[in-house]
Tab-separated table of C-alpha atoms and ligand atoms in Angstrom:
chain	number	residue	atom	x	y	z
D	123	MET	CA	34.394	-12.453	24.220
D	124	LYS	CA	35.677	-14.840	26.815
D	125	ARG	CA	33.298	-16.547	29.173
D	126	ARG	CA	34.994	-14.817	32.111
D	127	ASP	CA	34.492	-11.350	30.593
D	128	PHE	CA	30.899	-12.087	29.840
D	129	LEU	CA	30.210	-13.005	33.467
D	130	LYS	CA	32.108	-9.999	34.740
D	131	GLY	CA	30.196	-7.650	32.462
D	132	THR	CA	26.853	-9.055	33.464
D	133	ALA	CA	27.685	-8.876	37.153
D	134	ILE	CA	28.672	-5.226	36.897
D	135	ALA	CA	25.566	-4.282	34.908
D	136	VAL	CA	23.215	-6.000	37.332
D	137	ALA	CA	24.969	-4.718	40.449
D	138	GLY	CA	25.007	-1.189	39.086
D	139	ALA	CA	21.319	-1.252	38.285
D	140	SER	CA	20.339	-2.598	41.663
D	141	VAL	CA	21.890	0.300	43.586
D	142	PRO	CA	19.126	2.898	43.960
D	143	LEU	CA	20.063	6.275	42.577
D	144	ALA	CA	19.402	7.846	45.944
D	145	ALA	CA	22.407	6.026	47.412
D	146	LEU	CA	24.575	8.496	45.598
D	147	ASP	CA	23.521	11.451	47.715
D	148	TRP	CA	24.451	9.877	51.021
D	149	ILE	CA	25.508	12.603	53.402
D	150	ASP	CA	27.543	12.832	56.557
D	151	ALA	CA	25.312	11.973	59.521
D	152	ARG	CA	26.920	14.322	62.014
D	153	GLU	CA	26.716	17.252	59.637
D	154	ALA	CA	23.017	16.870	59.016
D	155	PHE	CA	22.180	16.155	62.634
D	156	ALA	CA	23.867	19.328	63.749
D	157	ALA	CA	21.704	21.299	61.314
D	158	ARG	CA	18.527	20.822	63.383
D	159	ASP	CA	19.853	20.439	66.883
D	160	ASP	CA	17.645	23.289	68.112
D	161	LEU	CA	14.360	21.387	67.869
D	162	ARG	CA	13.202	17.966	69.077
D	163	TRP	CA	9.509	17.566	69.842
D	164	ILE	CA	8.602	15.554	72.943
D	165	PHE	CA	5.410	14.954	74.892
D	166	LEU	CA	4.582	14.805	78.574
D	167	VAL	CA	1.616	12.937	80.067
D	168	ASP	CA	0.655	13.335	83.730
D	169	THR	CA	-1.345	10.274	84.779
D	170	HIS	CA	-2.353	11.887	88.104
D	171	LYS	CA	-4.021	14.810	86.343
D	172	CYS	CA	-5.850	12.734	83.744
D	173	VAL	CA	-9.479	12.152	84.740
D	174	GLY	CA	-10.467	9.997	81.780
D	175	CYS	CA	-12.880	12.519	80.257
D	176	GLY	CA	-11.757	11.633	76.738
D	177	PHE	CA	-12.035	15.189	75.375
D	178	CYS	CA	-8.527	14.701	73.993
D	179	VAL	CA	-9.642	11.710	71.921
D	180	LYS	CA	-12.699	13.516	70.566
D	181	ALA	CA	-10.654	16.601	69.676
D	182	CYS	CA	-7.942	14.532	67.999
D	183	LYS	CA	-10.471	12.815	65.772
D	184	TYR	CA	-12.037	16.114	64.697
D	185	GLU	CA	-8.656	17.695	64.129
D	186	ASN	CA	-7.332	14.871	62.004
D	187	ASN	CA	-10.552	13.925	60.188
D	188	ILE	CA	-11.008	10.465	61.653
D	189	PRO	CA	-14.720	9.626	61.925
D	190	GLN	CA	-15.936	9.759	65.531
D	191	GLU	CA	-18.094	6.666	65.080
D	192	THR	CA	-15.197	4.362	64.142
D	193	ASN	CA	-12.945	2.587	66.628
D	194	ALA	CA	-9.896	3.899	64.762
D	195	THR	CA	-8.135	6.588	66.785
D	196	ARG	CA	-4.715	8.238	66.877
D	197	THR	CA	-4.809	8.576	70.650
D	198	TRP	CA	-6.781	6.814	73.350
D	199	VAL	CA	-7.040	6.671	77.140
D	200	GLU	CA	-6.705	3.477	79.169
D	201	ARG	CA	-8.155	2.872	82.616
D	202	TYR	CA	-6.253	0.734	85.133
D	203	VAL	CA	-7.986	-0.576	88.226
D	204	MET	CA	-5.988	-2.671	90.704
D	205	THR	CA	-7.913	-4.671	93.276
D	206	ARG	CA	-7.069	-6.160	96.690
D	207	ASP	CA	-6.720	-9.654	95.256
D	208	GLY	CA	-3.734	-8.427	93.214
D	209	GLN	CA	-5.514	-8.303	89.891
D	210	VAL	CA	-5.140	-5.582	87.276
D	211	HIS	CA	-8.197	-4.657	85.227
D	212	ALA	CA	-7.680	-2.449	82.210
D	213	ASP	CA	-10.033	-1.150	79.563
D	214	SER	CA	-10.447	1.586	76.982
D	215	PRO	CA	-13.990	1.411	75.622
D	216	ARG	CA	-13.887	2.782	72.052
D	217	GLY	CA	-10.582	4.404	72.901
D	218	ALA	CA	-12.405	6.448	75.574
D	219	ASN	CA	-13.803	8.653	72.824
D	220	GLU	CA	-16.859	9.260	75.035
D	221	GLY	CA	-14.814	9.275	78.236
D	222	PHE	CA	-15.215	6.999	81.249
D	223	ILE	CA	-18.790	7.488	82.395
D	224	SER	CA	-19.308	4.217	84.241
D	225	ARG	CA	-17.586	2.277	87.030
D	226	ALA	CA	-17.932	-1.017	85.156
D	227	ILE	CA	-14.838	-2.330	83.374
D	228	ASP	CA	-15.486	-3.020	79.694
D	229	ARG	CA	-14.488	-6.613	78.888
D	230	GLY	CA	-15.978	-6.775	75.415
D	231	THR	CA	-17.946	-9.949	74.821
D	232	ALA	CA	-17.257	-11.140	78.397
D	233	GLY	CA	-19.590	-8.413	79.613
D	234	PRO	CA	-19.004	-5.523	82.044
D	235	LEU	CA	-17.193	-6.141	85.315
D	236	GLU	CA	-18.458	-4.324	88.410
D	237	ILE	CA	-15.851	-3.706	91.099
D	238	ALA	CA	-16.826	-2.526	94.578
D	239	ASP	CA	-15.148	0.740	95.598
D	240	GLU	CA	-13.652	-0.818	98.752
D	241	ASP	CA	-11.865	-3.493	96.704
D	242	ILE	CA	-9.901	-0.914	94.707
D	243	THR	CA	-6.322	-0.276	95.809
D	244	GLN	CA	-5.189	1.901	92.900
D	245	ALA	CA	-6.937	3.281	89.850
D	246	PHE	CA	-5.909	5.842	87.254
D	247	PHE	CA	-6.006	6.758	83.576
D	248	VAL	CA	-3.164	6.560	81.064
D	249	PRO	CA	-3.423	8.454	77.759
D	250	LYS	CA	-1.509	6.833	74.919
D	251	LEU	CA	-0.300	8.120	71.566
D	252	CYS	CA	2.554	7.575	69.116
D	253	ASN	CA	5.847	7.937	70.970
D	254	GLN	CA	7.685	9.532	68.012
D	255	CYS	CA	10.551	7.166	68.877
D	256	ASP	CA	14.157	8.179	68.361
D	257	LEU	CA	14.836	4.779	66.780
D	258	PRO	CA	11.380	4.043	65.354
D	259	SER	CA	10.888	0.443	64.339
D	260	CYS	CA	7.936	1.455	62.145
D	261	VAL	CA	10.343	3.474	59.977
D	262	GLN	CA	12.869	0.650	59.856
D	263	VAL	CA	10.343	-1.805	58.488
D	264	CYS	CA	8.655	0.475	55.932
D	265	PRO	CA	9.864	-0.906	52.597
D	266	VAL	CA	9.095	2.156	50.465
D	267	GLY	CA	10.141	5.117	52.587
D	268	ALA	CA	6.566	6.250	53.255
D	269	THR	CA	7.108	6.349	57.013
D	270	TYR	CA	10.027	8.520	58.015
D	271	LYS	CA	11.438	10.641	60.787
D	272	THR	CA	11.712	14.394	60.303
D	273	PRO	CA	14.893	16.148	61.501
D	274	ASP	CA	12.890	17.570	64.434
D	275	GLY	CA	12.002	14.096	65.630
D	276	VAL	CA	8.402	13.558	64.494
D	277	VAL	CA	7.571	10.388	62.575
D	278	LEU	CA	5.319	11.145	59.595
D	279	VAL	CA	3.495	9.031	57.019
D	280	ASP	CA	3.585	10.121	53.379
D	281	ARG	CA	0.061	9.306	52.247
D	282	THR	CA	0.875	9.445	48.549
D	283	TRP	CA	3.736	7.018	49.048
D	284	CYS	CA	2.215	4.433	51.418
D	285	ILE	CA	1.380	1.165	49.651
D	286	GLY	CA	-0.719	-0.174	52.519
D	287	CYS	CA	1.416	-3.231	53.225
D	288	GLY	CA	0.900	-2.906	56.976
D	289	TYR	CA	4.498	-3.646	58.023
D	290	CYS	CA	4.562	-0.551	60.235
D	291	VAL	CA	1.345	-1.637	61.944
D	292	MET	CA	3.043	-4.909	62.860
D	293	GLY	CA	6.435	-3.310	63.546
D	294	CYS	CA	5.319	-0.789	66.150
D	295	PRO	CA	5.661	-2.316	69.632
D	296	TYR	CA	3.092	0.161	70.995
D	297	GLY	CA	0.197	-0.700	68.712
D	298	VAL	CA	-0.425	2.946	67.869
D	299	ARG	CA	-0.781	2.389	64.127
D	300	PHE	CA	-3.839	1.504	62.109
D	301	PHE	CA	-5.319	2.092	58.690
D	302	HIS	CA	-7.152	5.341	58.115
D	303	PRO	CA	-10.828	4.483	57.602
D	304	ILE	CA	-11.172	7.024	54.753
D	305	GLU	CA	-7.686	7.447	53.282
D	306	HIS	CA	-6.886	3.708	53.450
D	307	VAL	CA	-3.226	4.313	54.220
D	308	ALA	CA	-1.191	3.744	57.379
D	309	GLU	CA	-2.179	6.261	60.032
D	310	LYS	CA	-0.934	7.368	63.428
D	311	CYS	CA	-0.467	10.360	65.701
D	312	ASN	CA	2.034	12.897	64.380
D	313	PHE	CA	1.963	15.330	67.338
D	314	CYS	CA	-0.323	17.527	65.181
D	315	TYR	CA	2.724	18.426	63.111
D	316	HIS	CA	0.748	21.160	61.336
D	317	ARG	CA	-0.261	22.844	64.581
D	318	ILE	CA	3.025	22.758	66.458
D	319	HIS	CA	4.786	24.417	63.525
D	320	ARG	CA	2.361	27.353	63.723
D	321	GLY	CA	3.121	27.802	67.399
D	322	GLU	CA	-0.121	26.093	68.442
D	323	SER	CA	-0.372	23.199	70.842
D	324	THR	CA	-1.621	19.780	69.721
D	325	ALA	CA	-5.398	19.343	69.512
D	326	CYS	CA	-5.437	16.853	72.408
D	327	ALA	CA	-3.380	19.095	74.688
D	328	THR	CA	-5.574	22.059	73.736
D	329	ALA	CA	-8.753	20.142	74.527
D	330	CYS	CA	-7.531	18.684	77.828
D	331	PRO	CA	-9.139	20.735	80.636
D	332	PHE	CA	-6.721	19.385	83.243
D	333	GLY	CA	-3.294	19.939	81.717
D	334	ALA	CA	-2.575	16.209	81.627
D	335	ARG	CA	-1.007	16.456	78.150
D	336	LYS	CA	1.750	18.803	77.011
D	337	ILE	CA	4.014	19.172	74.004
D	338	GLY	CA	7.563	20.457	74.402
D	339	ASN	CA	10.960	20.915	72.802
D	340	LEU	CA	13.707	18.781	74.309
D	341	ARG	CA	16.452	21.065	72.943
D	342	ASP	CA	15.153	24.151	74.740
D	343	PRO	CA	16.360	24.111	78.349
D	344	ASP	CA	13.756	26.750	79.313
D	345	ASP	CA	10.841	24.745	77.971
D	346	PRO	CA	8.542	23.829	80.897
D	347	VAL	CA	8.061	20.277	79.590
D	348	THR	CA	11.800	19.768	79.171
D	349	LYS	CA	12.361	21.018	82.710
D	350	VAL	CA	9.981	18.379	84.059
D	351	VAL	CA	11.550	15.617	81.965
D	352	MET	CA	15.032	16.611	83.104
D	353	THR	CA	14.341	17.089	86.799
D	354	GLN	CA	11.554	14.695	87.742
D	355	ARG	CA	11.022	10.963	87.799
D	356	VAL	CA	9.468	10.373	84.423
D	357	GLY	CA	9.012	7.036	82.696
D	358	VAL	CA	8.521	5.815	79.157
D	359	LEU	CA	6.527	2.855	77.900
D	360	LYS	CA	8.231	-0.445	76.960
D	361	ASP	CA	11.762	0.856	77.355
D	362	ALA	CA	13.105	-2.665	76.734
D	363	PHE	CA	12.173	-2.536	73.062
D	364	GLY	CA	14.945	-0.028	72.486
D	365	THR	CA	13.001	2.325	70.227
D	366	LYS	CA	13.703	5.228	72.593
D	367	PRO	CA	10.163	6.597	72.925
D	368	GLN	CA	9.798	10.355	73.415
D	369	VAL	CA	6.471	10.482	75.213
D	370	TYR	CA	7.287	10.826	78.903
D	371	TYR	CA	4.929	9.844	81.708
D	372	LEU	CA	4.579	11.140	85.242
D	373	GLY	CA	3.223	8.565	87.677
D	374	LEU	CA	3.734	5.505	85.516
D	375	ASN	CA	3.947	2.118	87.191
D	376	MET	CA	4.797	-1.461	86.310
D	377	GLU	CA	1.269	-2.549	85.487
D	378	VAL	CA	1.020	-0.145	82.561
D	379	ARG	CA	2.163	-1.821	79.354
R	216	MET	CA	30.358	-16.279	19.679
R	217	ASN	CA	26.832	-17.562	19.352
R	218	ASN	CA	23.656	-15.538	19.563
R	219	HIS	CA	22.159	-17.629	22.298
R	220	ILE	CA	24.780	-16.348	24.721
R	221	TRP	CA	24.265	-12.670	23.899
R	222	ARG	CA	20.498	-12.687	23.798
R	223	PRO	CA	19.839	-13.144	27.552
R	224	LEU	CA	22.279	-10.345	28.310
R	225	TYR	CA	20.428	-7.990	25.956
R	226	VAL	CA	17.165	-8.902	27.640
R	227	VAL	CA	18.632	-8.195	31.087
R	228	LEU	CA	20.121	-4.883	29.992
R	229	ALA	CA	16.870	-3.837	28.335
R	230	LEU	CA	14.949	-4.677	31.510
R	231	VAL	CA	17.385	-2.713	33.627
R	232	ALA	CA	17.100	0.253	31.294
R	233	VAL	CA	13.314	0.170	31.425
R	234	ILE	CA	13.322	-0.009	35.236
R	235	LEU	CA	15.709	2.931	35.520
R	236	LEU	CA	13.652	4.928	33.043
R	237	VAL	CA	10.382	4.283	34.873
R	238	ARG	CA	12.089	5.119	38.141
R	239	ALA	CA	13.433	8.412	36.798
R	240	VAL	CA	9.962	9.443	35.632
R	241	TYR	CA	7.942	8.099	38.552
R	242	VAL	CA	10.082	8.892	41.595
R	243	PRO	CA	9.995	12.573	42.577
R	244	LYS	CA	13.274	14.491	42.600
R	245	ASP	CA	13.068	15.135	46.339
R	246	PHE	CA	12.816	11.438	47.205
R	247	GLY	CA	16.044	10.304	48.796
R	248	VAL	CA	18.039	10.239	52.010
R	249	HIS	CA	17.460	13.308	54.187
R	250	GLY	CA	18.100	14.209	57.780
R	251	GLY	CA	21.435	12.478	58.121
R	252	GLU	CA	20.307	9.171	59.572
R	253	GLY	CA	20.762	7.226	56.385
R	254	TYR	CA	18.372	4.726	54.852
R	255	MET	CA	17.130	3.446	58.162
R	256	TYR	CA	15.287	6.616	59.226
R	257	GLY	CA	15.843	9.339	56.639
R	258	TRP	CA	14.683	7.814	53.360
R	259	TYR	CA	11.639	9.778	52.204
R	260	ARG	CA	10.054	12.396	49.967
R	261	GLU	CA	11.068	15.710	51.467
R	262	GLY	CA	8.094	17.637	50.053
R	263	ASN	CA	5.774	15.637	52.287
R	264	VAL	CA	7.023	17.464	55.377
R	265	GLN	CA	5.691	20.721	53.921
R	266	GLU	CA	2.435	19.024	52.913
R	267	TRP	CA	1.821	18.025	56.522
R	268	LYS	CA	2.624	21.526	57.750
R	269	GLU	CA	-0.105	22.914	55.486
R	270	TRP	CA	-2.894	20.768	56.987
R	271	PRO	CA	-5.595	23.091	58.406
R	272	SER	CA	-6.037	23.556	62.155
R	273	ASN	CA	-9.642	22.630	62.919
R	274	TYR	CA	-9.459	23.523	66.604
R	275	ARG	CA	-9.155	27.266	67.131
R	276	THR	CA	-9.228	27.498	70.968
R	277	GLN	CA	-11.147	29.749	73.341
R	278	SER	CA	-9.336	32.929	72.371
R	279	TYR	CA	-10.630	32.596	68.823
R	280	CYS	CA	-14.231	32.182	70.042
R	281	ALA	CA	-13.758	35.185	72.344
R	282	GLU	CA	-13.251	37.453	69.332
R	283	CYS	CA	-17.032	37.403	68.760
R	284	HIS	CA	-18.597	35.697	71.777
R	285	PHE	CA	-16.847	37.686	74.462
R	286	ASP	CA	-19.890	37.647	76.777
R	287	GLN	CA	-19.958	33.848	76.786
R	288	THR	CA	-16.241	33.310	77.267
R	289	GLU	CA	-16.236	35.880	80.070
R	290	ALA	CA	-19.021	34.028	81.883
R	291	LEU	CA	-17.156	30.773	81.379
R	292	VAL	CA	-13.946	32.138	82.801
R	293	ALA	CA	-15.775	33.405	85.893
R	294	ALA	CA	-17.378	30.014	86.535
R	295	GLY	CA	-16.102	26.507	87.249
R	296	HIS	CA	-15.733	25.544	83.617
R	297	ALA	CA	-13.027	28.017	82.658
R	298	ALA	CA	-10.595	25.251	81.719
R	299	ILE	CA	-12.958	23.703	79.193
R	300	GLN	CA	-12.522	24.715	75.584
R	301	CYS	CA	-15.691	25.946	73.866
R	302	GLU	CA	-14.978	23.459	71.096
R	303	ASN	CA	-15.181	20.466	73.444
R	304	CYS	CA	-18.965	20.927	73.392
R	305	HIS	CA	-19.546	23.076	70.317
R	306	GLY	CA	-17.328	21.205	67.861
R	307	PRO	CA	-14.268	22.437	65.941
R	308	ALA	CA	-14.515	26.112	64.988
R	309	LEU	CA	-12.815	25.939	61.594
R	310	ASP	CA	-15.094	27.574	58.974
R	311	HIS	CA	-17.645	28.480	61.669
R	312	PRO	CA	-18.010	32.228	61.045
R	313	ASN	CA	-18.518	31.621	57.318
R	314	GLU	CA	-20.685	28.569	57.757
R	315	PRO	CA	-22.539	28.819	61.076
R	316	ALA	CA	-24.222	25.460	60.594
R	317	VAL	CA	-20.971	23.505	60.916
R	318	LEU	CA	-21.047	23.691	64.703
R	319	THR	CA	-22.644	20.617	66.230
R	320	ILE	CA	-23.415	21.364	69.891
R	321	ASP	CA	-23.254	18.317	72.136
R	322	ARG	CA	-25.935	18.821	74.832
R	323	GLY	CA	-26.105	15.141	75.830
R	324	ARG	CA	-26.075	13.856	79.391
R	325	ASP	CA	-23.025	11.691	78.617
R	326	GLN	CA	-21.043	14.783	77.719
R	327	CYS	CA	-21.257	15.915	81.370
R	328	LEU	CA	-20.749	12.418	82.769
R	329	ARG	CA	-17.299	12.362	81.158
R	330	CYS	CA	-16.116	14.193	84.268
R	331	HIS	CA	-19.072	14.114	86.645
R	332	ALA	CA	-19.929	10.425	86.858
R	333	ARG	CA	-18.366	9.722	90.242
R	334	LEU	CA	-15.263	7.519	90.018
R	335	PRO	CA	-13.499	7.481	93.402
R	336	TYR	CA	-10.137	6.428	92.015
R	337	PRO	CA	-7.094	6.625	94.294
R	338	GLY	CA	-4.220	7.675	92.048
R	339	SER	CA	-6.270	9.954	89.818
R	340	ASP	CA	-7.553	13.517	90.204
R	341	ARG	CA	-10.922	12.201	89.046
R	342	LYS	CA	-11.780	11.561	92.698
R	343	HIS	CA	-11.628	15.331	93.408
R	344	LEU	CA	-14.203	16.274	90.752
R	345	PRO	CA	-17.774	16.852	91.921
R	346	GLY	CA	-19.508	13.643	90.915
R	347	ILE	CA	-22.947	12.059	90.799
R	348	GLU	CA	-24.205	8.485	90.601
R	349	PRO	CA	-25.727	8.535	87.097
R	350	ASP	CA	-28.440	6.010	87.906
R	351	GLN	CA	-29.580	7.925	91.027
R	352	HIS	CA	-29.224	11.590	90.037
R	353	ASN	CA	-32.244	12.339	87.786
R	354	PRO	CA	-31.631	9.417	85.428
R	355	GLY	CA	-32.734	10.003	81.854
R	356	MET	CA	-32.755	13.797	82.129
R	357	ALA	CA	-30.404	16.105	80.296
R	358	CYS	CA	-28.050	17.931	82.668
R	359	VAL	CA	-28.608	21.167	80.728
R	360	ASP	CA	-32.303	21.124	81.772
R	361	CYS	CA	-31.200	22.325	85.232
R	362	HIS	CA	-27.554	23.365	84.922
R	363	ASN	CA	-26.209	26.105	82.701
R	364	PRO	CA	-23.068	24.538	81.265
R	365	HIS	CA	-21.333	27.927	81.121
R	366	ASN	CA	-21.996	28.463	84.836
R	367	PRO	CA	-22.968	25.066	86.196
R	368	SER	CA	-23.310	25.643	89.931
R	369	LEU	CA	-27.032	25.827	90.801
R	370	GLU	CA	-26.357	28.269	93.680
R	371	ASP	CA	-24.730	30.821	91.363
R	372	MET	CA	-27.435	30.830	88.733
X	269	SF4	S1	5.382	4.524	68.778
X	269	SF4	FE1	5.282	3.033	67.083
X	269	SF4	S2	4.464	4.231	65.348
X	269	SF4	FE2	5.227	5.725	66.866
X	269	SF4	S3	7.371	6.136	66.240
X	269	SF4	FE3	7.442	4.488	67.792
X	269	SF4	S4	7.454	2.602	66.585
X	269	SF4	FE4	6.741	4.235	65.199
X	270	SF4	S1	-8.614	15.408	77.996
X	270	SF4	FE1	-6.979	15.356	79.555
X	270	SF4	S2	-7.996	14.648	81.447
X	270	SF4	FE2	-9.410	14.190	79.735
X	270	SF4	S3	-8.883	12.054	79.175
X	270	SF4	FE3	-7.638	13.367	77.843
X	270	SF4	S4	-5.689	13.614	78.929
X	270	SF4	FE4	-7.169	12.795	80.417
């Protein structure tokens, strides 16, 4: 055998082995996309209606078996208080699992901050959850295919496949990911995927007494949530990151990050 | 040609064969590219979608509770707390009829303060809710000592 043939042979063998077998069943993107164009789950949050009671957070934890006593939570509610001196104070004590029952802003070790009512110019609550992004960076960075996007637009985590490397936790610009305190794998909101496929609403939307949270289907023009998203001034969080989040907010303003 | 040239190649080929063999055994058949968005978004084990769909629903909603506790849900609907799910206070109803003890009723004062601690916030509907100052309105007492949570207005009781 000539030296040249030897090198050629080796190169082919190594290159062939390094192509994952799955590459062979690559399919046409347009074809597959068209297959599920009737369903795309989205979420609508109305920040005017939210009163910061935190029932959504409590319900979510019960529904998805995340211990109430831990700080880990799939969804949480933030409080924003703007004062006359132009400052923005924000907090979310324990994710608002027990709701907002005090006027004082929680600043952790810096101690509570009391703000006089007359100094407040604006104040409201903003529920947060996974945005089930159209171009989810958490999925892009997952090295093993444990985090993925379903054809109906929900990003799921395969618990048997997650190796716990934490790339998705770092990759998500919204900080919605964490490690499950019991399962010890990457965890996040999945729009209660099990519930919405049985025709039920998500646990948080079910528990919310004020209708501040709603799940909808973007591909159904008669869906009440879709109608709001299409006809009203809705915003999304951190649009500049380009992940195309699919949780829409009514009454969002600049101070909310 | 000499052995020392062939030997490394055999080692490499053997390694490759072992890796492919392990992969074929270990990786499930349904692991691959699905959903048409290529490796970037569609690389996963398809069976997992079904696994998530089979997760139980712990929250059963008011209509489920009404099947047995119609008197209570009726009273609730007539009073100011109609919008509140039974399970917000009584805990998730899954398994409740079979195992009555699983319900953990939250009668604490803080449970009521979630909405009724007065927060006069412009920009939020919280300011419209009837509110108290927790440190002035019977501090230390449980709200349920005076108010019936199913029909909380004292006038209507
Ligand atoms: S919000 Fe974060 S975790 Fe959720 S889909 Fe987007 S990037 Fe992923
Ligand atoms: S349950 Fe509704 S009103 Fe209460 S904090 Fe959650 S979203 Fe806001």
